[in-house]
Tab-separated table of N, CA and C in Angstrom:
chain	number	residue	atom	x	y	z
B	1	MET	N	65.226	131.689	51.533
B	1	MET	CA	64.322	130.820	52.278
B	1	MET	C	64.625	129.377	51.874
B	2	ASP	N	64.711	128.517	52.868
B	2	ASP	CA	64.927	127.088	52.631
B	2	ASP	C	63.801	126.570	51.731
B	3	PRO	N	64.149	125.923	50.614
B	3	PRO	CA	63.106	125.444	49.685
B	3	PRO	C	62.091	124.493	50.333
B	4	ALA	N	62.526	123.654	51.255
B	4	ALA	CA	61.601	122.719	51.904
B	4	ALA	C	60.601	123.466	52.783
B	5	LEU	N	61.057	124.500	53.471
B	5	LEU	CA	60.147	125.294	54.292
B	5	LEU	C	59.227	126.138	53.421
B	6	ARG	N	59.744	126.664	52.317
B	6	ARG	CA	58.903	127.409	51.365
B	6	ARG	C	57.794	126.500	50.850
B	7	ASP	N	58.130	125.231	50.563
B	7	ASP	CA	57.120	124.290	50.072
B	7	ASP	C	56.001	124.073	51.085
B	8	ILE	N	56.353	124.011	52.372
B	8	ILE	CA	55.329	123.859	53.413
B	8	ILE	C	54.426	125.085	53.436
B	9	LEU	N	55.020	126.269	53.362
B	9	LEU	CA	54.235	127.512	53.400
B	9	LEU	C	53.338	127.671	52.179
B	10	THR	N	53.802	127.234	51.018
B	10	THR	CA	53.026	127.437	49.790
B	10	THR	C	52.073	126.289	49.488
B	11	ALA	N	52.215	125.159	50.175
B	11	ALA	CA	51.365	123.994	49.884
B	11	ALA	C	49.931	124.180	50.363
B	12	GLY	N	49.739	124.961	51.398
B	12	GLY	CA	48.398	125.121	51.953
B	12	GLY	C	47.987	126.570	51.992
B	13	SER	N	46.880	126.804	52.689
B	13	SER	CA	46.407	128.181	52.830
B	13	SER	C	45.810	128.440	54.214
B	14	ASN	N	46.002	127.489	55.132
B	14	ASN	CA	45.495	127.667	56.486
B	14	ASN	C	46.640	127.575	57.488
B	15	GLY	N	46.594	128.449	58.476
B	15	GLY	CA	47.629	128.447	59.503
B	15	GLY	C	47.164	129.222	60.712
B	16	ALA	N	48.077	129.388	61.661
B	16	ALA	CA	47.795	130.155	62.871
B	16	ALA	C	48.644	131.418	62.850
B	17	LEU	N	47.981	132.558	62.888
B	17	LEU	CA	48.665	133.846	62.945
B	17	LEU	C	48.802	134.226	64.415
B	18	THR	N	50.024	134.522	64.818
B	18	THR	CA	50.308	134.859	66.206
B	18	THR	C	50.592	136.340	66.335
B	19	THR	N	49.934	136.968	67.296
B	19	THR	CA	50.185	138.372	67.628
B	19	THR	C	50.511	138.436	69.120
B	20	ILE	N	50.860	139.624	69.581
B	20	ILE	CA	51.257	139.792	70.974
B	20	ILE	C	50.197	140.623	71.701
B	21	LYS	N	49.617	140.024	72.732
B	21	LYS	CA	48.601	140.727	73.522
B	21	LYS	C	49.252	141.809	74.378
B	22	ARG	N	48.429	142.684	74.890
B	22	ARG	CA	48.895	143.795	75.723
B	22	ARG	C	49.769	143.318	76.887
B	23	ASP	N	49.431	142.143	77.466
B	23	ASP	CA	50.196	141.639	78.609
B	23	ASP	C	51.439	140.851	78.193
B	24	GLY	N	51.726	140.799	76.891
B	24	GLY	CA	52.921	140.114	76.399
B	24	GLY	C	52.695	138.659	76.019
B	25	GLN	N	51.527	138.123	76.350
B	25	GLN	CA	51.215	136.734	75.999
B	25	GLN	C	50.878	136.638	74.513
B	26	PRO	N	51.133	135.473	73.894
B	26	PRO	CA	50.760	135.306	72.485
B	26	PRO	C	49.251	135.143	72.331
B	27	GLN	N	48.744	135.614	71.208
B	27	GLN	CA	47.342	135.423	70.844
B	27	GLN	C	47.360	134.788	69.465
B	28	LEU	N	46.708	133.642	69.298
B	28	LEU	CA	46.709	132.920	68.036
B	28	LEU	C	45.333	132.957	67.400
B	29	SER	N	45.319	133.115	66.082
B	29	SER	CA	44.082	133.113	65.306
B	29	SER	C	44.254	132.189	64.118
B	30	LEU	N	43.298	131.312	63.895
B	30	LEU	CA	43.319	130.496	62.687
B	30	LEU	C	42.923	131.384	61.518
B	31	VAL	N	43.715	131.329	60.454
B	31	VAL	CA	43.487	132.195	59.294
B	31	VAL	C	43.680	131.423	57.999
B	32	THR	N	43.077	131.946	56.954
B	32	THR	CA	43.386	131.545	55.588
B	32	THR	C	44.317	132.614	55.051
B	33	TYR	N	45.402	132.187	54.423
B	33	TYR	CA	46.417	133.131	53.971
B	33	TYR	C	46.815	132.848	52.529
B	34	VAL	N	47.446	133.844	51.943
B	34	VAL	CA	48.077	133.714	50.628
B	34	VAL	C	49.509	134.186	50.809
B	35	ILE	N	50.457	133.433	50.257
B	35	ILE	CA	51.859	133.826	50.369
B	35	ILE	C	52.462	134.019	48.985
B	36	ASP	N	53.253	135.069	48.863
B	36	ASP	CA	54.069	135.319	47.683
B	36	ASP	C	55.515	135.160	48.134
B	37	PRO	N	56.115	133.966	47.928
B	37	PRO	CA	57.460	133.744	48.456
B	37	PRO	C	58.521	134.639	47.811
B	38	GLU	N	58.332	135.024	46.553
B	38	GLU	CA	59.306	135.906	45.897
B	38	GLU	C	59.319	137.288	46.531
B	39	ALA	N	58.153	137.755	46.933
B	39	ALA	CA	58.047	139.069	47.572
B	39	ALA	C	58.177	138.980	49.094
B	40	SER	N	58.291	137.747	49.623
B	40	SER	CA	58.332	137.524	51.079
B	40	SER	C	57.153	138.213	51.766
B	41	LEU	N	55.963	137.953	51.238
B	41	LEU	CA	54.756	138.609	51.731
B	41	LEU	C	53.635	137.596	51.946
B	42	VAL	N	53.044	137.642	53.145
B	42	VAL	CA	51.854	136.853	53.473
B	42	VAL	C	50.705	137.834	53.621
B	43	ARG	N	49.554	137.510	53.019
B	43	ARG	CA	48.375	138.369	53.142
B	43	ARG	C	47.218	137.572	53.748
B	44	VAL	N	46.473	138.254	54.638
B	44	VAL	CA	45.329	137.664	55.329
B	44	VAL	C	44.209	138.692	55.335
B	45	SER	N	42.998	138.250	55.055
B	45	SER	CA	41.815	139.104	55.183
B	45	SER	C	41.269	138.942	56.591
B	46	THR	N	40.946	140.064	57.226
B	46	THR	CA	40.347	140.007	58.556
B	46	THR	C	39.391	141.167	58.743
B	47	THR	N	38.670	141.134	59.835
B	47	THR	CA	37.683	142.160	60.157
B	47	THR	C	38.270	143.133	61.170
B	48	ASP	N	38.077	144.424	60.912
B	48	ASP	CA	38.509	145.431	61.872
B	48	ASP	C	37.754	145.199	63.175
B	49	GLY	N	38.432	145.399	64.296
B	49	GLY	CA	37.816	145.174	65.593
B	49	GLY	C	38.212	143.850	66.223
B	50	ARG	N	38.855	142.968	65.478
B	50	ARG	CA	39.318	141.691	66.031
B	50	ARG	C	40.512	141.921	66.949
B	51	ALA	N	40.726	140.980	67.857
B	51	ALA	CA	41.856	141.081	68.779
B	51	ALA	C	43.173	141.161	68.023
B	52	LYS	N	43.324	140.364	66.967
B	52	LYS	CA	44.596	140.379	66.233
B	52	LYS	C	44.874	141.748	65.625
B	53	VAL	N	43.847	142.443	65.183
B	53	VAL	CA	44.032	143.775	64.600
B	53	VAL	C	44.462	144.763	65.674
B	54	ALA	N	43.797	144.738	66.816
B	54	ALA	CA	44.183	145.624	67.921
B	54	ALA	C	45.614	145.342	68.358
B	55	ASN	N	45.960	144.056	68.465
B	55	ASN	CA	47.319	143.688	68.853
B	55	ASN	C	48.340	144.187	67.837
B	56	LEU	N	48.043	144.027	66.546
B	56	LEU	CA	48.986	144.435	65.504
B	56	LEU	C	49.113	145.949	65.395
B	57	ARG	N	48.069	146.665	65.719
B	57	ARG	CA	48.175	148.131	65.725
B	57	ARG	C	49.100	148.591	66.859
B	58	ARG	N	49.093	147.857	67.944
B	58	ARG	CA	49.934	148.200	69.086
B	58	ARG	C	51.372	147.698	68.888
B	59	ASP	N	51.515	146.474	68.336
B	59	ASP	CA	52.827	145.844	68.140
B	59	ASP	C	52.765	145.053	66.837
B	60	PRO	N	53.424	145.521	65.779
B	60	PRO	CA	53.272	144.907	64.464
B	60	PRO	C	54.052	143.607	64.244
B	61	ARG	N	54.698	143.079	65.270
B	61	ARG	CA	55.412	141.811	65.118
B	61	ARG	C	54.412	140.654	65.091
B	62	SER	N	54.674	139.693	64.187
B	62	SER	CA	53.749	138.582	64.033
B	62	SER	C	54.474	137.372	63.474
B	63	SER	N	53.852	136.205	63.653
B	63	SER	CA	54.350	134.958	63.076
B	63	SER	C	53.170	134.183	62.518
B	64	LEU	N	53.435	133.454	61.438
B	64	LEU	CA	52.448	132.547	60.859
B	64	LEU	C	52.993	131.135	60.989
B	65	PHE	N	52.242	130.264	61.661
B	65	PHE	CA	52.623	128.862	61.868
B	65	PHE	C	51.796	127.994	60.930
B	66	VAL	N	52.490	127.147	60.155
B	66	VAL	CA	51.833	126.282	59.180
B	66	VAL	C	52.413	124.877	59.312
B	67	THR	N	51.549	123.862	59.249
B	67	THR	CA	52.040	122.485	59.260
B	67	THR	C	51.844	121.851	57.886
B	68	SER	N	52.605	120.795	57.659
B	68	SER	CA	52.422	119.999	56.446
B	68	SER	C	51.127	119.195	56.592
B	69	ALA	N	50.706	118.566	55.510
B	69	ALA	CA	49.484	117.750	55.552
B	69	ALA	C	49.618	116.620	56.574
B	70	SER	N	50.819	116.065	56.725
B	70	SER	CA	51.027	114.969	57.679
B	70	SER	C	51.066	115.458	59.120
B	71	GLY	N	51.362	116.759	59.309
B	71	GLY	CA	51.489	117.301	60.653
B	71	GLY	C	52.865	117.115	61.264
B	72	TRP	N	53.770	116.442	60.558
B	72	TRP	CA	55.098	116.166	61.106
B	72	TRP	C	56.132	117.200	60.686
B	73	SER	N	55.795	118.056	59.776
B	73	SER	CA	56.679	119.145	59.357
B	73	SER	C	55.950	120.453	59.583
B	74	TYR	N	56.728	121.509	59.830
B	74	TYR	CA	56.113	122.820	60.026
B	74	TYR	C	57.054	123.916	59.570
B	75	ALA	N	56.473	125.074	59.331
B	75	ALA	CA	57.249	126.267	59.001
B	75	ALA	C	56.615	127.447	59.735
B	76	VAL	N	57.475	128.359	60.174
B	76	VAL	CA	57.030	129.574	60.828
B	76	VAL	C	57.629	130.754	60.068
B	77	ALA	N	56.771	131.638	59.599
B	77	ALA	CA	57.201	132.864	58.916
B	77	ALA	C	57.017	134.014	59.895
B	78	GLN	N	58.120	134.667	60.245
B	78	GLN	CA	58.079	135.778	61.200
B	78	GLN	C	58.347	137.081	60.480
B	79	GLY	N	57.769	138.144	60.983
B	79	GLY	CA	58.056	139.445	60.406
B	79	GLY	C	57.231	140.550	61.027
B	80	THR	N	57.185	141.627	60.284
B	80	THR	CA	56.475	142.826	60.702
B	80	THR	C	55.260	143.015	59.808
B	81	VAL	N	54.160	143.407	60.420
B	81	VAL	CA	52.894	143.551	59.713
B	81	VAL	C	52.603	145.013	59.394
B	82	GLU	N	52.003	145.184	58.241
B	82	GLU	CA	51.399	146.458	57.847
B	82	GLU	C	49.924	146.150	57.623
B	83	LEU	N	49.052	147.008	58.124
B	83	LEU	CA	47.608	146.838	57.933
B	83	LEU	C	47.122	147.796	56.858
B	84	SER	N	46.278	147.291	55.975
B	84	SER	CA	45.651	148.167	54.997
B	84	SER	C	44.615	149.031	55.707
B	85	PRO	N	44.149	150.080	55.062
B	85	PRO	CA	42.985	150.783	55.616
B	85	PRO	C	41.778	149.837	55.622
B	86	THR	N	40.809	150.119	56.438
B	86	THR	CA	39.563	149.354	56.453
B	86	THR	C	38.775	149.681	55.182
B	87	ALA	N	38.144	148.666	54.598
B	87	ALA	CA	37.337	148.869	53.393
B	87	ALA	C	36.209	149.852	53.690
B	88	ARG	N	36.082	150.874	52.844
B	88	ARG	CA	35.045	151.900	53.058
B	88	ARG	C	34.084	152.023	51.867
B	89	HIS	N	34.574	151.717	50.678
B	89	HIS	CA	33.769	151.830	49.455
B	89	HIS	C	34.015	150.597	48.594
B	90	GLU	N	33.021	150.166	47.864
B	90	GLU	CA	33.099	148.932	47.086
B	90	GLU	C	34.197	148.933	46.032
B	91	GLN	N	34.699	150.098	45.650
B	91	GLN	CA	35.741	150.172	44.628
B	91	GLN	C	37.067	150.708	45.180
B	92	ASP	N	37.215	150.801	46.515
B	92	ASP	CA	38.452	151.384	47.044
B	92	ASP	C	39.620	150.396	46.936
B	93	ALA	N	40.817	150.884	47.216
B	93	ALA	CA	42.030	150.078	47.061
B	93	ALA	C	42.026	148.857	47.970
B	94	THR	N	41.462	148.983	49.161
B	94	THR	CA	41.414	147.835	50.068
B	94	THR	C	40.523	146.743	49.497
B	95	VAL	N	39.363	147.112	48.982
B	95	VAL	CA	38.466	146.109	48.394
B	95	VAL	C	39.138	145.462	47.184
B	96	GLU	N	39.844	146.243	46.380
B	96	GLU	CA	40.563	145.669	45.232
B	96	GLU	C	41.602	144.648	45.699
B	97	GLU	N	42.309	144.963	46.784
B	97	GLU	CA	43.294	144.014	47.317
B	97	GLU	C	42.611	142.775	47.881
B	98	LEU	N	41.452	142.946	48.529
B	98	LEU	CA	40.699	141.808	49.044
B	98	LEU	C	40.198	140.911	47.914
B	99	VAL	N	39.792	141.506	46.799
B	99	VAL	CA	39.392	140.724	45.625
B	99	VAL	C	40.575	139.902	45.118
B	100	ALA	N	41.742	140.529	45.009
B	100	ALA	CA	42.944	139.827	44.545
B	100	ALA	C	43.319	138.703	45.513
B	101	LEU	N	43.213	138.970	46.801
B	101	LEU	CA	43.528	137.959	47.809
B	101	LEU	C	42.574	136.772	47.679
B	102	TYR	N	41.286	137.049	47.526
B	102	TYR	CA	40.300	135.976	47.373
B	102	TYR	C	40.619	135.143	46.133
B	103	ARG	N	40.903	135.804	45.028
B	103	ARG	CA	41.225	135.080	43.789
B	103	ARG	C	42.444	134.187	43.981
B	104	ASP	N	43.472	134.714	44.649
B	104	ASP	CA	44.689	133.929	44.867
B	104	ASP	C	44.430	132.737	45.785
B	105	ALA	N	43.528	132.886	46.749
B	105	ALA	CA	43.261	131.824	47.718
B	105	ALA	C	42.231	130.810	47.219
B	106	GLN	N	41.186	131.312	46.508
B	106	GLN	CA	40.058	130.435	46.214
B	106	GLN	C	39.556	130.477	44.781
B	107	GLY	N	40.112	131.329	43.956
B	107	GLY	CA	39.633	131.427	42.580
B	107	GLY	C	38.555	132.480	42.432
B	108	GLU	N	37.674	132.268	41.497
B	108	GLU	CA	36.626	133.261	41.208
B	108	GLU	C	35.455	133.146	42.172
B	109	HIS	N	34.907	134.284	42.528
B	109	HIS	CA	33.732	134.351	43.390
B	109	HIS	C	32.489	134.329	42.501
B	110	PRO	N	31.398	133.707	42.948
B	110	PRO	CA	30.196	133.648	42.103
B	110	PRO	C	29.494	134.993	41.925
B	111	ASP	N	29.731	135.967	42.819
B	111	ASP	CA	29.061	137.262	42.724
B	111	ASP	C	29.983	138.340	43.308
B	112	TRP	N	30.800	138.936	42.436
B	112	TRP	CA	31.784	139.916	42.900
B	112	TRP	C	31.131	141.169	43.481
B	113	ASP	N	29.989	141.577	42.960
B	113	ASP	CA	29.311	142.756	43.519
B	113	ASP	C	28.904	142.489	44.965
B	114	ASP	N	28.351	141.299	45.219
B	114	ASP	CA	27.963	140.930	46.573
B	114	ASP	C	29.203	140.842	47.472
B	115	TYR	N	30.283	140.279	46.965
B	115	TYR	CA	31.527	140.172	47.729
B	115	TYR	C	32.035	141.558	48.122
B	116	ARG	N	32.047	142.474	47.162
B	116	ARG	CA	32.509	143.842	47.435
B	116	ARG	C	31.650	144.517	48.516
B	117	ARG	N	30.335	144.355	48.416
B	117	ARG	CA	29.438	144.928	49.432
B	117	ARG	C	29.742	144.330	50.813
B	118	ALA	N	29.973	143.021	50.846
B	118	ALA	CA	30.254	142.345	52.116
B	118	ALA	C	31.569	142.822	52.727
B	119	MET	N	32.568	143.100	51.913
B	119	MET	CA	33.861	143.561	52.429
B	119	MET	C	33.720	144.909	53.138
B	120	VAL	N	32.879	145.774	52.579
B	120	VAL	CA	32.635	147.082	53.200
B	120	VAL	C	31.779	146.908	54.453
B	121	ALA	N	30.707	146.131	54.350
B	121	ALA	CA	29.812	145.918	55.490
B	121	ALA	C	30.535	145.251	56.664
B	122	ASP	N	31.455	144.332	56.357
B	122	ASP	CA	32.209	143.618	57.401
B	122	ASP	C	33.374	144.427	57.957
B	123	ARG	N	33.677	145.569	57.323
B	123	ARG	CA	34.818	146.395	57.719
B	123	ARG	C	36.114	145.596	57.631
B	124	ARG	N	36.298	144.945	56.471
B	124	ARG	CA	37.470	144.104	56.237
B	124	ARG	C	38.703	144.939	55.947
B	125	LEU	N	39.848	144.333	56.230
B	125	LEU	CA	41.133	144.916	55.884
B	125	LEU	C	42.111	143.787	55.607
B	126	VAL	N	43.301	144.142	55.131
B	126	VAL	CA	44.309	143.147	54.796
B	126	VAL	C	45.485	143.274	55.757
B	127	VAL	N	45.862	142.134	56.335
B	127	VAL	CA	47.081	142.022	57.121
B	127	VAL	C	48.183	141.642	56.138
B	128	ARG	N	49.237	142.452	56.071
B	128	ARG	CA	50.370	142.167	55.181
B	128	ARG	C	51.591	141.875	56.050
B	129	LEU	N	51.949	140.608	56.133
B	129	LEU	CA	53.099	140.188	56.924
B	129	LEU	C	54.326	140.152	56.025
B	130	ARG	N	55.260	141.056	56.254
B	130	ARG	CA	56.536	141.078	55.534
B	130	ARG	C	57.457	140.071	56.217
B	131	VAL	N	57.711	138.964	55.548
B	131	VAL	CA	58.475	137.871	56.143
B	131	VAL	C	59.948	138.252	56.210
B	132	GLU	N	60.483	138.217	57.430
B	132	GLU	CA	61.884	138.561	57.675
B	132	GLU	C	62.718	137.340	58.040
B	133	HIS	N	62.045	136.288	58.540
B	133	HIS	CA	62.767	135.083	58.964
B	133	HIS	C	61.804	133.903	58.875
B	134	VAL	N	62.326	132.764	58.417
B	134	VAL	CA	61.544	131.530	58.359
B	134	VAL	C	62.344	130.428	59.044
B	135	TYR	N	61.662	129.671	59.884
B	135	TYR	CA	62.302	128.506	60.489
B	135	TYR	C	61.286	127.372	60.564
B	136	GLY	N	61.741	126.199	60.871
B	136	GLY	CA	60.842	125.068	61.000
B	136	GLY	C	61.581	123.755	60.852
B	137	VAL	N	60.816	122.689	60.653
B	137	VAL	CA	61.348	121.351	60.472
B	137	VAL	C	60.638	120.735	59.283
B	138	ALA	N	61.405	120.317	58.305
B	138	ALA	CA	60.858	119.662	57.121
B	138	ALA	C	61.283	118.202	57.150
B	139	GLN	N	60.358	117.324	57.507
B	139	GLN	CA	60.644	115.891	57.531
B	139	GLN	C	60.536	115.330	56.129
B	140	GLY	N	61.555	114.654	55.678
B	140	GLY	CA	61.668	114.104	54.341
B	140	GLY	C	60.538	113.319	53.897
């Protein structure tokens, strides 16, 4: 991965996740993400039942679009998505991954028990984008 594009992807945590609708048109969702550039993995927490989840279950191809703080540089991470199971119990593997994702994105939560309950109640899951290609423009 080009170091300048990696820097754009790792500098922030907000971007637009693109999926493919049934009719072939793109569907974009603003998301908070965490990226592990060494593992070429982007993770996003979302709620089961969202359009992006339905789209990804049908067609797992996706892209994450991120801009620099100035808006003049951008990076796009493309790849194939794997969805975790929906959170069902406060101690299940999905909730554990959601806790790790939250910590990586925002640090410690003030009430982890409440967070765990909310993940199950919200029917949360993790979108795992395996990055296969990155492109963009990095303005000096």
